[in-house]
CSV table of C-alpha atoms in Angstrom, one decimal:
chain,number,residue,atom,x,y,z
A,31,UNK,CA,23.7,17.7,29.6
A,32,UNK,CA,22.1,18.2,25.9
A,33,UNK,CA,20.2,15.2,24.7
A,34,UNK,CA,23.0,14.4,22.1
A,35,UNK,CA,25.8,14.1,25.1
A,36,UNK,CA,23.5,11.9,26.7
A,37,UNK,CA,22.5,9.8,24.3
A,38,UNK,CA,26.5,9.2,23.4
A,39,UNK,CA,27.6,8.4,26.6
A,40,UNK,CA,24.4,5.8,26.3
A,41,UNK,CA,25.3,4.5,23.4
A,42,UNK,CA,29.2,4.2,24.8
A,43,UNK,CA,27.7,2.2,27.5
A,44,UNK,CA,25.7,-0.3,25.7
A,45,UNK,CA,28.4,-1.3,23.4
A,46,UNK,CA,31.1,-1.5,25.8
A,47,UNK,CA,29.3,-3.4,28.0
A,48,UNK,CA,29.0,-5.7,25.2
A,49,UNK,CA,25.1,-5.2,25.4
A,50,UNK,CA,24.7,-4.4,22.0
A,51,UNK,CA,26.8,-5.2,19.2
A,52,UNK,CA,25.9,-1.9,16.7
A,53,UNK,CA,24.3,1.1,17.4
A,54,UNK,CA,22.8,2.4,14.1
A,55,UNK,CA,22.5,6.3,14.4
A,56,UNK,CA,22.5,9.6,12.8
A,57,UNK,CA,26.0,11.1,12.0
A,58,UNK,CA,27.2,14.5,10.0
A,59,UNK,CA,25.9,14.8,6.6
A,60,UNK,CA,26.9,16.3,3.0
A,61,UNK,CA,25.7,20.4,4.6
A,62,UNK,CA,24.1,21.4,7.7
A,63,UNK,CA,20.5,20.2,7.3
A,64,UNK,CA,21.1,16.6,6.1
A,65,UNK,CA,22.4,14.1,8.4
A,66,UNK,CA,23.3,10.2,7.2
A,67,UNK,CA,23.0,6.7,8.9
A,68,UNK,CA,26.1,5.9,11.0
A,69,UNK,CA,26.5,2.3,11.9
A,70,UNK,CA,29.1,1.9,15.0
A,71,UNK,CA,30.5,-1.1,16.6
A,72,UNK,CA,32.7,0.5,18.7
A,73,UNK,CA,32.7,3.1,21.4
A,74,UNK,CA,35.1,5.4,20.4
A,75,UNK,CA,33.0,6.1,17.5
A,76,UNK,CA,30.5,7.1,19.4
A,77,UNK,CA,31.4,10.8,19.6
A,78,UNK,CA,30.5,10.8,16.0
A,79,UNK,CA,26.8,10.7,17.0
A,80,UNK,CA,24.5,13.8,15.9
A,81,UNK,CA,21.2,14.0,16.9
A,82,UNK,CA,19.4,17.1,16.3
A,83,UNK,CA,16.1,17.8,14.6
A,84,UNK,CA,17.3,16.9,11.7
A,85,UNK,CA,17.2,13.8,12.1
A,86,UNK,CA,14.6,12.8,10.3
A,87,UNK,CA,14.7,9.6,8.5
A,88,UNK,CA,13.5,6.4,10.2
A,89,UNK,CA,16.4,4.4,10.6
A,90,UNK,CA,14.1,1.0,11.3
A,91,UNK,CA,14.8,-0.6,7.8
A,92,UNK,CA,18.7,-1.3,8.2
A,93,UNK,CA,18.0,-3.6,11.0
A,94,UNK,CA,16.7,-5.9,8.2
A,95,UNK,CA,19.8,-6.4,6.3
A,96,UNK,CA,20.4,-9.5,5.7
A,97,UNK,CA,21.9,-11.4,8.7
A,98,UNK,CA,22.7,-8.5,11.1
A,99,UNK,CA,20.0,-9.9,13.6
A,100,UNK,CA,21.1,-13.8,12.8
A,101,UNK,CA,23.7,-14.4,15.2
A,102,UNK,CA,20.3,-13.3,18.4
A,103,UNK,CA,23.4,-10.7,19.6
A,104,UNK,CA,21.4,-7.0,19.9
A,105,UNK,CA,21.5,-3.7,18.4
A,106,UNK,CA,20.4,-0.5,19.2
A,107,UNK,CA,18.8,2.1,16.7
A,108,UNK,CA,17.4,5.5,17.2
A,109,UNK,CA,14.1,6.0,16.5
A,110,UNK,CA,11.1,8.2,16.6
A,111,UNK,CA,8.0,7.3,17.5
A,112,UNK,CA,7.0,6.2,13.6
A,113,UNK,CA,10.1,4.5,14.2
A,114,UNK,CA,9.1,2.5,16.7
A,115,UNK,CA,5.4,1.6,14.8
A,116,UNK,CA,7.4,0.3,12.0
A,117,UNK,CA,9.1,-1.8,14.6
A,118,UNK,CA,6.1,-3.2,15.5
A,119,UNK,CA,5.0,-3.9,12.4
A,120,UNK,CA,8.1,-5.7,11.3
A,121,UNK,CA,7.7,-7.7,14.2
A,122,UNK,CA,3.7,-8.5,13.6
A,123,UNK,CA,5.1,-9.6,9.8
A,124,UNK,CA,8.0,-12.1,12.1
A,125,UNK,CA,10.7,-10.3,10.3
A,126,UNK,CA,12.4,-9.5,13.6
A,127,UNK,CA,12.0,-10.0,17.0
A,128,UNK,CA,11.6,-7.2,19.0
A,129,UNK,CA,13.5,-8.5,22.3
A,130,UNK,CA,17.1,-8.1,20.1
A,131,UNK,CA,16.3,-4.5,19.5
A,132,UNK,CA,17.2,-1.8,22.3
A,133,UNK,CA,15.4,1.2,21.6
A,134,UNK,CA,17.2,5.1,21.5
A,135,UNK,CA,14.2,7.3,21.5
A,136,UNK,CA,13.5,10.9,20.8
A,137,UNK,CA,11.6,12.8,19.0
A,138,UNK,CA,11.5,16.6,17.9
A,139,UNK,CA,7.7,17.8,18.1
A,140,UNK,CA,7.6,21.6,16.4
A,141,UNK,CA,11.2,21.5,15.8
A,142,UNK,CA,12.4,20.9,19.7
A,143,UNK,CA,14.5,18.0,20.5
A,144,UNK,CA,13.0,15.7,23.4
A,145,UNK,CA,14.4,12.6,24.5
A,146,UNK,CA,11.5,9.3,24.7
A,147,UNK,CA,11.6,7.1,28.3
A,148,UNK,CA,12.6,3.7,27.3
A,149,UNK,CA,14.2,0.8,26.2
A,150,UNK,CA,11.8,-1.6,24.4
A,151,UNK,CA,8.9,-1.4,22.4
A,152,UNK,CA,6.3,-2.4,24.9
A,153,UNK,CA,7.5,0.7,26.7
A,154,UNK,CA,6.1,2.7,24.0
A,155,UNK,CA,2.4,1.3,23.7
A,156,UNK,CA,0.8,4.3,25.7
A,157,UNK,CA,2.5,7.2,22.9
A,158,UNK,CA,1.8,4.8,20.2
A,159,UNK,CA,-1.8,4.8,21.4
A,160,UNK,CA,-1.8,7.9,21.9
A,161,UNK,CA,-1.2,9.0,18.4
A,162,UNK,CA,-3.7,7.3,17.0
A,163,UNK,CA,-6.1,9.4,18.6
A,164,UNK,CA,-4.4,12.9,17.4
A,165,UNK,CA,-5.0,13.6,14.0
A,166,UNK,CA,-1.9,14.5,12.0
A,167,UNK,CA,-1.0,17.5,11.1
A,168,UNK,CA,1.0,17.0,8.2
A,169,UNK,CA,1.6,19.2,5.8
A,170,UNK,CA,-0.8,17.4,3.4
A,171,UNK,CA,-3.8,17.6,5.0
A,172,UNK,CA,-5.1,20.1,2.5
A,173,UNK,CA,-3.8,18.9,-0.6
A,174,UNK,CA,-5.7,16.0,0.9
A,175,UNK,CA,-9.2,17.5,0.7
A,176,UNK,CA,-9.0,19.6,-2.5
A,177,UNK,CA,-8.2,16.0,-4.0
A,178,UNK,CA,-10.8,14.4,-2.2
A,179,UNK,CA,-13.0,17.2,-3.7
A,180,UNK,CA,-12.2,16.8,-7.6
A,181,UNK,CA,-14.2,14.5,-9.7
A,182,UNK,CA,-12.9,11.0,-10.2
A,183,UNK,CA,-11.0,12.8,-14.1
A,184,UNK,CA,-10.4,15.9,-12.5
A,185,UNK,CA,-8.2,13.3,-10.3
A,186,UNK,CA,-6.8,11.0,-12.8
A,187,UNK,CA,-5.3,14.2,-14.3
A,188,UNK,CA,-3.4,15.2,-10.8
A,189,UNK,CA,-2.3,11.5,-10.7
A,190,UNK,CA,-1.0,10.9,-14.3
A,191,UNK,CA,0.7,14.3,-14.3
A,192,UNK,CA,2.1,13.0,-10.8
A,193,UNK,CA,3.0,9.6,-12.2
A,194,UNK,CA,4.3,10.7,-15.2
A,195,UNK,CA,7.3,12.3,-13.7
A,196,UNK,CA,8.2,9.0,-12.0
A,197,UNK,CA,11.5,7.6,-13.6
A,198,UNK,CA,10.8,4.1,-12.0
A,199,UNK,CA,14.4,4.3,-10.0
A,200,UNK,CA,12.2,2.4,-7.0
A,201,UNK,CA,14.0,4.9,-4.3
A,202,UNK,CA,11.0,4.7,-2.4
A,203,UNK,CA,10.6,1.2,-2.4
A,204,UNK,CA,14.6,1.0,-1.5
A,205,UNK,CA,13.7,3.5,1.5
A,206,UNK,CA,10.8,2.1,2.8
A,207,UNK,CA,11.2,-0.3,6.1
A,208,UNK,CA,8.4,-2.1,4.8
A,209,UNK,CA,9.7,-3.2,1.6
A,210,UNK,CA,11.4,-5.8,2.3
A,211,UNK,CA,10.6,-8.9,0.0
A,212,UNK,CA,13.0,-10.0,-1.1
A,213,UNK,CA,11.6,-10.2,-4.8
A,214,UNK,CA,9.4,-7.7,-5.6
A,215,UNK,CA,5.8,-7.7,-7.9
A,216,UNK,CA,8.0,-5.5,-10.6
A,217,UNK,CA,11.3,-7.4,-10.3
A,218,UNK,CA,8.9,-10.6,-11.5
A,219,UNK,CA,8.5,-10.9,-15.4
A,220,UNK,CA,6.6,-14.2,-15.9
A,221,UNK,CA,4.3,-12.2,-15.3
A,222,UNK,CA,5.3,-9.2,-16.0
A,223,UNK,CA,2.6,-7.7,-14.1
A,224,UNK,CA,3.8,-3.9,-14.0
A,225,UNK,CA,5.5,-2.1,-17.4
A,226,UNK,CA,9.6,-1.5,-16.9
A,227,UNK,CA,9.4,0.9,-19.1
A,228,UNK,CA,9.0,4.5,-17.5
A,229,UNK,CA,5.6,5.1,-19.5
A,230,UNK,CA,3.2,6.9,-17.3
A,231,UNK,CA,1.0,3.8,-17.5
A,232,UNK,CA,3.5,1.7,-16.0
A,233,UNK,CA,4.4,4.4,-13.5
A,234,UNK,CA,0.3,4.5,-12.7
A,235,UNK,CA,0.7,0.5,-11.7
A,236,UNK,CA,3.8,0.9,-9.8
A,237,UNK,CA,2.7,3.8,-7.8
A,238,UNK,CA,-0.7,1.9,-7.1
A,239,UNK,CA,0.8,-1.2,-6.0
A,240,UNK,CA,3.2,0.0,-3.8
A,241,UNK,CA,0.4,2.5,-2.2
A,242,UNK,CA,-1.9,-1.0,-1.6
A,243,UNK,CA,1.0,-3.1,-0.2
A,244,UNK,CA,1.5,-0.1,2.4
A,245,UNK,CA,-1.9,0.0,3.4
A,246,UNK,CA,-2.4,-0.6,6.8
A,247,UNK,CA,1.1,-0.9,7.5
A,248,UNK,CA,2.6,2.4,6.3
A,249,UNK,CA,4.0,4.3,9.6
A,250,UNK,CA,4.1,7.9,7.9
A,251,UNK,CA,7.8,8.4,8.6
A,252,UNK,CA,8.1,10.0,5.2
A,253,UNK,CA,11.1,8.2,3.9
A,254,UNK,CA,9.2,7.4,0.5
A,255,UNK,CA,8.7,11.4,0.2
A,256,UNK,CA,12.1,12.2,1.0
A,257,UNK,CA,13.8,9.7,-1.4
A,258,UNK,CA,11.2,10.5,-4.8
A,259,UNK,CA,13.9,12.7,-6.4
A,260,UNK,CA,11.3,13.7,-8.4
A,261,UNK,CA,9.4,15.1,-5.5
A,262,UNK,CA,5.8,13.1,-6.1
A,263,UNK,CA,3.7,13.3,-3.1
A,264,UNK,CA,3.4,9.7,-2.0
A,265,UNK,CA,3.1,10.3,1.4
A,266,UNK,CA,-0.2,11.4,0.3
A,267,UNK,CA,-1.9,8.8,-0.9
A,268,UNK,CA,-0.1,6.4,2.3
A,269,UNK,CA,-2.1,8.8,4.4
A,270,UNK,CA,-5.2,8.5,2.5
A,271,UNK,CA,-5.0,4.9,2.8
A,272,UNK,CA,-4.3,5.1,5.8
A,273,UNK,CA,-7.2,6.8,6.9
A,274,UNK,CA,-9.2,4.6,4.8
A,275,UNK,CA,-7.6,1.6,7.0
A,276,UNK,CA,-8.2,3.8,10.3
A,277,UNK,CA,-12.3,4.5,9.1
A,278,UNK,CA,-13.2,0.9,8.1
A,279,UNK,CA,-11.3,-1.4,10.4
A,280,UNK,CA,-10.3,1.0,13.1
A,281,UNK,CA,-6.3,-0.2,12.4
A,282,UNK,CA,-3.4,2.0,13.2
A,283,UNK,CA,-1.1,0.1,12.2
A,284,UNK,CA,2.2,-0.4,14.8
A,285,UNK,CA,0.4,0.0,17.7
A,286,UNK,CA,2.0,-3.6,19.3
A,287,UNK,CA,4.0,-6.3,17.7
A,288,UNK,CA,1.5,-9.0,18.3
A,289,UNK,CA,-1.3,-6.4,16.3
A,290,UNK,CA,-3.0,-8.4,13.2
A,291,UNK,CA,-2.2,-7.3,9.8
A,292,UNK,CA,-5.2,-6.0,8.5
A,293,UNK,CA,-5.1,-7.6,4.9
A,294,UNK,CA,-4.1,-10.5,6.5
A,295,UNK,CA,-7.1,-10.8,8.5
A,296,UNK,CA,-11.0,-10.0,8.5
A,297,UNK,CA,-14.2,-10.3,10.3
A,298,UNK,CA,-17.2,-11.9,9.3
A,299,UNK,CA,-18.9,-8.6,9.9
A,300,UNK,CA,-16.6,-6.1,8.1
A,301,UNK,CA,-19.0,-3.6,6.7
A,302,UNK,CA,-19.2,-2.6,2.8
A,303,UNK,CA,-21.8,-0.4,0.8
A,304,UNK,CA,-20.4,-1.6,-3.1
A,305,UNK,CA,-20.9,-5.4,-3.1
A,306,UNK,CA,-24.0,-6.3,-5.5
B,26,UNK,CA,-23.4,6.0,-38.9
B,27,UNK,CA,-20.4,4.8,-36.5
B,28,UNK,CA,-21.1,1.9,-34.5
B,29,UNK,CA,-22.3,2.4,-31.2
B,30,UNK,CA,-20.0,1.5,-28.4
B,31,UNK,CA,-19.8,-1.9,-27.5
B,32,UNK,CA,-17.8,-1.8,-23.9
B,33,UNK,CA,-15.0,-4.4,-23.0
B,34,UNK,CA,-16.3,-6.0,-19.7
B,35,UNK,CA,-13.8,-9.0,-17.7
B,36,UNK,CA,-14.8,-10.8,-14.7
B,37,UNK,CA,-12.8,-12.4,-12.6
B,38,UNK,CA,-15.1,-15.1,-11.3
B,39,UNK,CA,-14.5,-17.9,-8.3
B,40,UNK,CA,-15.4,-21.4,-9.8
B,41,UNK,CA,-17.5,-22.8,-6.9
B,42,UNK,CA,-20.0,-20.2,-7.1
B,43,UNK,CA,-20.2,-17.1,-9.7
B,44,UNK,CA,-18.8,-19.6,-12.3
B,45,UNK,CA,-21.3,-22.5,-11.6
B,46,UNK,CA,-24.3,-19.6,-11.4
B,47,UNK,CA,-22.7,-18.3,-15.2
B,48,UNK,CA,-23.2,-21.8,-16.6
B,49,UNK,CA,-26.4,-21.9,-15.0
B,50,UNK,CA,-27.8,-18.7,-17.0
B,51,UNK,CA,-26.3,-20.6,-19.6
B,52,UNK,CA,-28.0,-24.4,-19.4
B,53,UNK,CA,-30.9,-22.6,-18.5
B,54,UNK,CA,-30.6,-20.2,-21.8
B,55,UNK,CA,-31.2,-16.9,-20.7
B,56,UNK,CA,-29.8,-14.2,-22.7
B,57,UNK,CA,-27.5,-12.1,-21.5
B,58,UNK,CA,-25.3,-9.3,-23.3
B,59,UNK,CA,-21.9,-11.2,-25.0
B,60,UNK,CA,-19.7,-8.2,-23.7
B,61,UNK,CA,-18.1,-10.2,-20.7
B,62,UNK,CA,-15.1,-12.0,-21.0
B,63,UNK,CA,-15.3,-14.4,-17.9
B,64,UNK,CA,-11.9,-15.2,-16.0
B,65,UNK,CA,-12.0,-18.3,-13.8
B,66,UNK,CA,-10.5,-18.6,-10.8
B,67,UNK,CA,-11.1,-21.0,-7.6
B,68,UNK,CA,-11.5,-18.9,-5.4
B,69,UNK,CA,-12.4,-14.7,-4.5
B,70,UNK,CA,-9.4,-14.9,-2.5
B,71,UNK,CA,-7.2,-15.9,-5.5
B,72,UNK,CA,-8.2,-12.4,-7.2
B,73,UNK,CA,-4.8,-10.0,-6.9
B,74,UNK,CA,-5.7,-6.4,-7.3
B,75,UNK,CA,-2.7,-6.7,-10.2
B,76,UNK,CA,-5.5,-8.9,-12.0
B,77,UNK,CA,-7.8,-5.8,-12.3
B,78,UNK,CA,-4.5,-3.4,-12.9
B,79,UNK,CA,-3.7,-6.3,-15.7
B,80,UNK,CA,-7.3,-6.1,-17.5
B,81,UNK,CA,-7.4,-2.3,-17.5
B,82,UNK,CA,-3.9,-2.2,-19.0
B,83,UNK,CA,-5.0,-4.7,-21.8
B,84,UNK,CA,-7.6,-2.2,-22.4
B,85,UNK,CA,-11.1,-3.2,-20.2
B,86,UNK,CA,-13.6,-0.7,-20.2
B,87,UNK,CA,-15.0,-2.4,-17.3
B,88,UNK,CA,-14.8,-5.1,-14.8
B,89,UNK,CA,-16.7,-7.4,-12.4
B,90,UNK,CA,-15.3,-9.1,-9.8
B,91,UNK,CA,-17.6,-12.3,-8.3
B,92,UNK,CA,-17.7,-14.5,-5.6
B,93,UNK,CA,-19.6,-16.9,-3.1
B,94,UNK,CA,-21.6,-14.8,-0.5
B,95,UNK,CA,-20.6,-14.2,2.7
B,96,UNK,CA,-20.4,-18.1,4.3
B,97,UNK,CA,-20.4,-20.2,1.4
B,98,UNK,CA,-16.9,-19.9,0.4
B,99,UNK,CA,-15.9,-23.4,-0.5
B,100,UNK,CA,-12.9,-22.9,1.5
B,101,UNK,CA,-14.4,-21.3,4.3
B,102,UNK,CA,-12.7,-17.9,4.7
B,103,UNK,CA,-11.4,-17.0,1.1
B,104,UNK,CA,-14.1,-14.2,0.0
B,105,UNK,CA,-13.9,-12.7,3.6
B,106,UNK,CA,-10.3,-12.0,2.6
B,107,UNK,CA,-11.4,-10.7,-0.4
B,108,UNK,CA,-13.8,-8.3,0.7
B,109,UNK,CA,-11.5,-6.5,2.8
B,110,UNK,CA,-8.9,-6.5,0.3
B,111,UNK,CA,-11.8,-5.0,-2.3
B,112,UNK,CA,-12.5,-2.4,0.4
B,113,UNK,CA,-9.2,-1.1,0.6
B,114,UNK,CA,-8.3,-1.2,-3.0
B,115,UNK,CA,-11.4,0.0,-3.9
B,116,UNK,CA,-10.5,3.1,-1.9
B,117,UNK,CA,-7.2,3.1,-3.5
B,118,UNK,CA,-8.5,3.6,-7.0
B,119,UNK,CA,-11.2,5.9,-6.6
B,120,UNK,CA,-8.2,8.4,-5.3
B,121,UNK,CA,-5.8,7.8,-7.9
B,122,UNK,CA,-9.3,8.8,-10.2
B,123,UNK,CA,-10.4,5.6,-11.6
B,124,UNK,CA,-14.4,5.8,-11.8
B,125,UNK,CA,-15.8,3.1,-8.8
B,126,UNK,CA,-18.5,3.1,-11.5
B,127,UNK,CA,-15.8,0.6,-14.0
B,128,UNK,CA,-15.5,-2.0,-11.6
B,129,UNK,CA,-18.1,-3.6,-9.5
B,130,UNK,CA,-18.2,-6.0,-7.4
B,131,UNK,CA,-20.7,-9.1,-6.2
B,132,UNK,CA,-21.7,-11.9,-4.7
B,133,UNK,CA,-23.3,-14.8,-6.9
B,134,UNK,CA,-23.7,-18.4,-5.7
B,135,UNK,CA,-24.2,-21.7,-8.5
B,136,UNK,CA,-28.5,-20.7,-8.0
B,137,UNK,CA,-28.3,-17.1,-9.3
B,138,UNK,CA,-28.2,-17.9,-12.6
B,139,UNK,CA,-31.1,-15.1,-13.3
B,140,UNK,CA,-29.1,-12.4,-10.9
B,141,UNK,CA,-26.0,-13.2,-13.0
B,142,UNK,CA,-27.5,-12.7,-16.5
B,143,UNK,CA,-29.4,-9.6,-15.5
B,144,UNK,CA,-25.9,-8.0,-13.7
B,145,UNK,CA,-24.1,-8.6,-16.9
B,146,UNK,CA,-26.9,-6.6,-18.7
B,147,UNK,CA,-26.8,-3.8,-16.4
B,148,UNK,CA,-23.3,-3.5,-16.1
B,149,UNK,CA,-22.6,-3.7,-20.3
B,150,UNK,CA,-25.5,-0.9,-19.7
B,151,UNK,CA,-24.0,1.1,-17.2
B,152,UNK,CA,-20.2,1.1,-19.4
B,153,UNK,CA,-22.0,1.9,-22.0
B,154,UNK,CA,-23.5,5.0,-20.9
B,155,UNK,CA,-19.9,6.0,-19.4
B,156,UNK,CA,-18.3,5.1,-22.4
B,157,UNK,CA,-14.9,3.7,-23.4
B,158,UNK,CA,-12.3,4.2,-20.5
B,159,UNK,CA,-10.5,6.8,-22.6
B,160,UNK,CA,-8.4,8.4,-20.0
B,161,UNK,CA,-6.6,5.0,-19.1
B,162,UNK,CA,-6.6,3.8,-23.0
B,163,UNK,CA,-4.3,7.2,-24.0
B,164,UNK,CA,-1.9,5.9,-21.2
B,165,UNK,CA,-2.1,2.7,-22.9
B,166,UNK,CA,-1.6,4.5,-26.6
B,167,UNK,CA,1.3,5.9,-25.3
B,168,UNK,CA,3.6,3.1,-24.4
B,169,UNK,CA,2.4,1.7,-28.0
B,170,UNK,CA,3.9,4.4,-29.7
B,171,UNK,CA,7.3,4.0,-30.8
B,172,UNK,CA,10.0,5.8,-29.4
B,173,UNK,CA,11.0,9.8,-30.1
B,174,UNK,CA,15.0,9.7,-30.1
């Protein structure tokens, strides 16, 4: 039986047996490669269910919409293994609790479509662990070091050309399973601390405020990337922070729902070079 | 001649300690360069990284950002907070390509009166030598402009 098949007749399961009131899954998209959020409540629906290696997005944010984990009743989700960090960190941040979520989990390493052993996030804490260990080979990496290797103008230039495509549509923030306050630094305007305007300067302050409230939380799942319809690479400046996070507090973030946020906590002997 | 370049400096003080140490360079009349705009605030932890994004958009060449030293923060724990959030937004802007060299950081108490007159100098020395932050003052140009229909 094909991973998809089983994963159905799982999902058929859990919500007839009244264990789970939703399973939030992949279904057909618009053409072949894209495939869309499919919320079911019922298990007739299930057969609607793709799951492929195309399923990319991480589906973790919808289970924060507002009241759909109020009544305590469960839901299941499919996730990947970012998926399940982002879980994690939702749950270090109390915005869920982990024991209403039930866990689908696969993941597609070099393209091939393998199904993950369990139900619940604790289940997950030796791949989690795992990963922090391996490091990623994402597409990036390079464009990483030849910005790491530009002088700091050389830089600003990469970033404001960057920036200055943004069109301030906040896809990525809508995206992103860690955006979830309710009101937002750019939705404030007493202050306004960050131009509406689509001015590159504004764009510069959006871009670097969203890039420090991710630090140390940001899973890589690449929703952010996926959504900029104007294709700016944020997912690389998530993965140099977190690197930065990795080097100077040794924080991965996700790795257990009890973990510490890292700007939410220090030590007395956290260890700086720049302080006069 | 044109004048020579007199640098924009803010700092973003905490009260209990940088502040007190300011007023101390002043009762005690040192002399100290009249660049710095000084931003009180009570405590290290109260500094947002949007304050230092807000003084470069109103067109700071350069910026300090002072505190109590490790284990004098009046309320015990605030400048710890800080420091990691400096250390990661630190980080931050030097990618995005904003010279480390603009802002600085330190740790003043109410007795360093002399340390904080003679940081003031060498900073306004330091911006000096970089010059005016032109890079971030075009972006600024630019939302000034009026619109092109």
């Amino acid at each position: 039986m094909s991973i998809e098949q089983l994963y159905r007749t799982r999902a058929k399961e859990l919500l007839s047996s009244g264990e789970v009131k939703m399973v939030i899954g992949y279904g057909a998209g618009s053409n072949k490669e894209r495939r869309r959020p499919l919320f079911i409540t019922s298990a007739e629906e299930c057969d609607k269910l793709v799951l492929d290696s195309a399923c990319i997005s991480n589906l973790s944010g919808y289970l924060l919409t507002e009241g759909l984990l109020s009544d305590e009743k469960r839901v299941a989700v499919f996730l990947r293994p970012e998926g399940v960090r982002a879980l994690n960190v939702l749950a270090a941040e109390a915005q869920l609790d982990t024991a209403q979520i039930v866990i689908i989990g696969f993941d597609s390493p070099k393209g091939e479509l393998k199904a993950l052993e369990g139900s619940s996030v604790e289940e997950f804490t030796a791949l989690i662990t795992a990963l922090k260990e391996i490091t990623p080979e994402t597409a990036g990496e390079e464009q990483l070091a030849k910005i790491e290797k530009m002088s700091p103008e050389e830089r600003f230039l990469f970033w404001q050309e960057e920036f200055s495509k943004c069109i301030k549509c906040y896809a990525c923030r809508q995206a992103c399973p860690m955006c979830y306050c309710r009101r937002c630094i750019v939705d404030s305007n007493q202050p306004q601390w960050v131009n509406t305007s689509s001015h590159t300067l504004g764009n510069f302050e959006w871009n670097i405020v969203r890039a420090f409230h991710l630090s140390g939380r940001c899973v890589e799942c690449g929703n952010c990337d996926r959504a900029c319809p104007v294709n700016i690479p944020l997912r690389l400046i998530n993965r140099k922070m977190a690197e930065e996070v990795l080097n100077s507090f040794n924080h991965f973030a996700g790795t257990s729902k009890t973990q510490e946020p890292v700007l939410a906590s220090f030590k007395k002997d956290d260890s700086e070079t720049f302080i006069l | 001649m044109s004048e020579p370049f007199e640098p924009k400096i803010t700092a973003f003080v905490c009260t209990y300690c940088t502040y007190a140490g300011a007023d101390l360079a002043g009762t005690s009349r040192l002399k100290y360069a009249p660049n710095v705009r000084i931003i009180r605030l009570p405590c290290t932890g109260r500094i947002s990284p949007m304050f230092i994004l807000k003084a470069l958009q109103k067109g700071a060449d350069g910026i300090l950002i002072s505190g109590c030293h490790p284990g004098d923060c009046h309320f015990t724990h605030g400048n710890y907070h800080a420091r990691r959030r400096w250390m990661v937004f630190r980080a931050l802007l030097a990618f995005t390509g904003i010279p480390e060299e603009r802002i600085k950081y330190s740790w003043i108490s109410a007795a360093e009166g002399l340390k904080f007159a003679d940081l003031i100098n060498s900073i306004t020395e330091d911006i000096r030598k970089l010059g005016p932050f032109d890079q971030y003052h075009k972006l600024i140009e630019e939302t000034q402009a009026p619109a092109s229909l």
